[in-house]
XYZ file of C-alpha atoms in Angstrom:
311
model
C -13.047 7.771 -32.371
C -10.528 4.705 -33.816
C -8.571 3.745 -30.821
C -5.612 1.254 -30.176
C -5.653 0.131 -26.743
C -2.453 -0.410 -24.713
C -2.336 -2.813 -21.765
C -0.751 -5.831 -20.474
C -1.788 -7.195 -16.860
C -5.607 -8.126 -15.324
C -5.782 -4.437 -13.744
C -6.190 -3.129 -17.504
C -8.806 -5.555 -18.536
C -11.639 -3.324 -16.979
C -10.565 -0.164 -18.975
C -10.715 -2.540 -22.290
C -13.990 -3.793 -21.582
C -15.402 0.036 -20.659
C -13.996 1.125 -24.347
C -15.310 -1.781 -26.026
C -18.828 -0.919 -24.518
C -18.414 2.550 -25.602
C -19.321 4.200 -28.927
C -15.362 4.219 -29.575
C -13.939 1.835 -32.051
C -10.946 -0.483 -30.756
C -9.229 -1.254 -34.019
C -6.162 -3.170 -31.831
C -4.700 -3.786 -28.967
C -1.370 -3.700 -28.112
C 0.061 -5.866 -25.277
C 3.444 -7.165 -23.699
C 4.866 -10.618 -25.832
C 4.005 -13.608 -24.110
C 5.706 -14.446 -20.711
C 6.600 -17.765 -18.913
C 4.498 -18.472 -15.840
C 3.692 -21.176 -13.645
C 5.880 -24.096 -12.448
C 6.559 -25.174 -16.121
C 7.375 -21.591 -17.014
C 5.187 -22.204 -20.288
C 4.807 -18.956 -22.477
C 1.217 -17.461 -21.812
C -0.271 -14.299 -23.142
C -1.105 -11.366 -21.394
C -4.515 -11.039 -19.462
C -5.159 -7.994 -21.940
C -4.183 -10.385 -24.983
C -6.642 -12.991 -23.601
C -9.494 -10.814 -23.522
C -8.958 -9.027 -26.703
C -8.740 -12.367 -28.228
C -12.492 -13.056 -26.655
C -13.625 -9.907 -28.024
C -12.584 -10.574 -31.695
C -10.033 -7.709 -31.349
C -6.482 -7.769 -33.269
C -3.363 -8.048 -30.906
C -0.104 -6.564 -31.596
C 2.780 -8.094 -29.485
C 6.026 -6.136 -30.396
C 9.021 -7.081 -28.658
C 9.378 -3.106 -28.314
C 7.309 -0.257 -29.667
C 10.387 1.330 -30.912
C 10.185 -1.690 -33.632
C 9.877 0.036 -37.153
C 7.353 -2.736 -38.080
C 4.831 -2.245 -35.109
C 5.321 1.404 -36.084
C 4.417 1.294 -39.515
C 1.349 -1.368 -38.302
C 0.090 1.595 -36.039
C 0.336 4.352 -38.809
C -1.929 1.942 -41.345
C -4.213 1.639 -38.161
C -4.384 5.364 -38.282
C -5.765 5.745 -34.652
C -7.425 8.843 -33.574
C -5.598 8.373 -29.735
C -4.093 5.384 -27.908
C -5.625 4.709 -24.321
C -3.013 3.199 -22.031
C -3.395 0.958 -19.126
C -0.114 -0.325 -17.618
C 1.284 -1.323 -20.895
C 4.745 -2.180 -19.328
C 7.302 -0.535 -21.933
C 8.699 2.955 -22.666
C 6.989 4.782 -26.005
C 9.272 6.229 -28.136
C 8.674 10.055 -29.533
C 7.980 8.372 -33.111
C 5.153 6.058 -31.584
C 3.968 8.972 -29.536
C 3.729 11.171 -32.473
C 1.424 8.764 -34.484
C -2.112 9.158 -33.146
C -3.613 12.728 -33.608
C -4.856 12.873 -30.050
C -1.501 11.161 -28.508
C -1.389 8.264 -26.148
C -3.697 9.107 -23.031
C -2.551 7.370 -20.131
C -4.659 5.948 -17.072
C -2.587 6.169 -13.777
C -3.521 5.056 -10.275
C -2.436 8.205 -8.381
C -3.495 11.350 -8.046
C -0.758 13.215 -10.265
C 1.746 14.791 -9.758
C 1.458 12.309 -6.414
C 3.234 8.911 -6.894
C 4.799 9.055 -10.256
C 6.163 5.898 -11.292
C 5.763 1.727 -11.118
C 3.888 1.200 -7.816
C 1.753 4.202 -7.032
C -0.806 2.596 -5.247
C 1.693 0.608 -2.796
C 3.366 3.652 -1.964
C -0.026 5.548 -1.412
C -0.834 2.710 1.141
C 2.667 2.659 2.701
C 3.050 6.547 3.323
C -0.741 6.258 5.041
C -2.426 8.313 2.755
C -6.120 8.760 3.324
C -7.156 9.804 -0.436
C -5.904 8.566 -3.620
C -7.287 8.115 -7.167
C -6.949 7.789 -10.742
C -5.612 10.570 -13.304
C -5.832 10.534 -17.341
C -3.022 12.380 -18.828
C -1.543 12.628 -22.304
C 1.768 10.685 -22.326
C 5.187 12.558 -23.124
C 8.693 11.252 -22.527
C 9.296 12.402 -19.073
C 7.812 9.695 -16.539
C 4.019 10.526 -15.902
C 4.786 14.345 -16.357
C 2.099 14.730 -19.281
C -0.658 17.183 -19.058
C -3.836 15.884 -17.489
C -7.168 15.391 -18.494
C -9.414 14.458 -15.529
C -9.140 12.811 -12.126
C -11.130 10.530 -9.638
C -10.596 10.197 -5.971
C -10.772 7.030 -3.660
C -10.436 6.830 -0.182
C -7.818 4.454 1.337
C -9.761 2.048 3.932
C -7.880 1.041 6.884
C -7.727 -2.669 5.758
C -7.018 -2.044 2.306
C -4.173 -4.178 0.882
C -2.563 -2.957 -2.324
C -4.693 -5.468 -4.537
C -7.890 -4.328 -2.969
C -7.288 -0.836 -3.596
C -5.980 -1.309 -7.096
C -8.964 -3.588 -8.047
C -11.403 -0.331 -7.033
C -9.410 2.006 -8.873
C -9.097 -0.039 -12.112
C -12.802 -0.272 -12.021
C -13.388 3.550 -11.269
C -10.815 4.491 -13.747
C -12.245 2.478 -16.529
C -15.094 4.944 -16.541
C -12.616 7.906 -16.424
C -10.676 6.484 -19.144
C -14.064 6.619 -21.224
C -15.119 9.808 -20.107
C -11.953 11.315 -21.301
C -11.980 9.833 -24.652
C -15.639 11.164 -25.018
C -14.305 14.613 -23.984
C -11.717 14.642 -26.398
C -13.469 13.495 -29.340
C -16.110 16.221 -28.477
C -13.297 18.804 -28.335
C -14.700 19.900 -25.008
C -11.552 18.788 -22.676
C -8.267 20.566 -22.322
C -5.366 18.942 -20.846
C -3.681 20.899 -18.530
C -0.157 21.003 -17.110
C 0.797 19.404 -13.921
C 1.035 21.765 -10.807
C 4.101 20.415 -9.231
C 5.463 22.834 -6.570
C 5.123 20.914 -2.976
C 2.730 18.194 -4.362
C 5.836 16.110 -6.598
C 6.229 12.320 -5.253
C 8.005 9.321 -6.710
C 6.853 5.337 -6.580
C 9.482 3.262 -7.338
C 8.936 -0.409 -7.941
C 8.831 -2.333 -4.597
C 11.703 -5.067 -4.454
C 11.441 -8.122 -2.699
C 14.058 -6.795 -0.258
C 11.778 -3.600 0.354
C 8.701 -6.183 1.504
C 11.306 -7.607 4.546
C 9.282 -6.630 8.255
C 11.163 -4.529 10.139
C 9.846 -5.528 13.464
C 11.196 -2.207 15.485
C 9.144 0.067 13.441
C 5.760 1.136 15.035
C 2.646 -1.292 15.018
C 1.379 1.288 12.183
C 4.457 0.902 10.223
C 4.429 -2.783 10.159
C 0.589 -2.852 8.977
C 1.141 -0.462 6.364
C 4.220 -2.126 4.931
C 2.464 -5.544 4.959
C -0.648 -4.025 3.162
C 1.512 -2.164 0.505
C 3.396 -5.428 -0.199
C -0.088 -7.578 -0.358
C -0.271 -9.676 -2.716
C 2.976 -8.635 -4.552
C 5.673 -9.112 -3.760
C 4.574 -10.247 -0.515
C 5.514 -9.018 3.015
C 8.020 -11.565 4.599
C 10.372 -12.151 7.712
C 12.496 -15.089 8.772
C 11.813 -17.945 11.382
C 14.074 -20.455 12.253
C 16.130 -19.376 9.201
C 13.455 -19.828 6.851
C 11.520 -17.182 5.009
C 8.150 -16.906 5.519
C 5.413 -14.894 3.818
C 2.964 -12.521 6.446
C -0.447 -11.426 5.265
C -2.397 -8.325 6.507
C -2.169 -7.795 10.174
C -4.348 -6.287 12.873
C -2.455 -3.716 15.249
C -3.676 -4.694 18.737
C -2.944 -3.579 22.447
C -0.190 -2.771 24.305
C 2.149 -5.752 25.407
C 5.672 -6.429 26.966
C 6.590 -8.310 23.670
C 9.758 -7.104 22.081
C 10.376 -6.547 18.662
C 9.585 -9.655 16.312
C 8.854 -11.689 19.931
C 6.085 -14.275 19.046
C 3.323 -15.069 21.409
C 0.975 -18.108 20.277
C -2.512 -18.315 22.267
C -5.027 -20.925 21.396
C -6.676 -19.129 18.568
C -4.109 -16.387 17.512
C -0.544 -15.583 16.993
C 0.641 -12.059 18.175
C 4.363 -10.285 17.399
C 5.884 -7.506 19.244
C 6.593 -4.327 17.233
C 8.142 -0.919 18.068
C 5.002 0.118 19.613
C 1.919 -2.242 20.397
C 1.557 -6.071 19.328
C 0.258 -7.282 15.879
C -1.894 -10.066 15.378
C -1.020 -12.046 12.546
C -3.650 -12.989 9.924
C -2.425 -15.796 7.103
C 1.162 -16.871 6.784
C 2.667 -19.000 4.001
C 6.071 -21.222 5.295
C 8.296 -22.047 2.831
C 7.144 -25.218 0.894
C 3.583 -24.986 2.639
C 0.157 -23.425 1.582
C -1.190 -20.165 2.911
C -2.983 -20.880 6.246
C -4.307 -19.299 9.331
C -1.455 -17.972 11.628
C -3.018 -20.132 14.538
C -2.911 -23.368 12.461
C 0.567 -22.552 11.198
C 1.688 -22.057 14.723
C -0.016 -25.424 15.728
C 1.785 -27.378 12.964
C 5.125 -26.606 14.748
C 6.143 -29.207 16.992
C 7.006 -27.552 20.654
C 6.874 -24.045 19.631
C 9.684 -22.542 21.265
C 8.652 -20.250 24.226
C 11.313 -17.376 22.934
C 10.580 -17.324 19.445
C 11.086 -14.605 17.208
C 10.867 -13.353 13.581
C 13.454 -12.030 11.843
C 16.636 -13.633 13.461
C 18.457 -15.190 10.570
């Protein structure tokens, strides 16, 4: 089929590569406009735009897909289908109606579970044992269109959102190509989502959501931190300054109060609402990320009664 691929971040690149390697013809790529990045806030193209340019595929960067000029270009391209992975803009009905087989989205959850912007993070945070990816036809309602196919993936005990998303991006790329193959062959029928008792939402995780609540049990602290890693980054405060905290390891029972810190020669432990957790890496304000023990050694006369979370 003639396809126009829509995507923006790094997680969409495996799907772009997989479709490019398939018999389907990518006639153009749609991505978000160049955005400021880095300390200099220089405008940089998206990862999908960079990869498309390497592959020699024309790139479209509309300010919004409702732009008449963009829709006119899309009609001229005459795509059979528009596969989508994390494009990042709402598609108006006028654009949805252009390709014969619609816009087919790869979403990183087992729909109708975790509709929304942060399905992988919310799945880890909720303690799901299994998650996956779904292909579906986009409709105006959020992630509510009829589904074509699914793949499942086990959530590992140590998975961060970044770890899990990387695996889903690779596995989902194959699912997306298989979906396009099935649509072209006329052998794949989209089915309406069964929502009774299964529907859940995954709103975007804000920086304030990522603040560690040390009174939660260790398992809750662990899940919050892993769900917020690498973005936006779980954090707490120490001596009035914000510090980012990487994945932790729940440990044995101790008498540490929630947020109370215990420093040993090679480790740093923190009390929670249940057992302690052993810190992995931390990033203090203005410093590089480092092992927790190295961070503690760098603090002169580390207070014996030190705690996280005391502003």
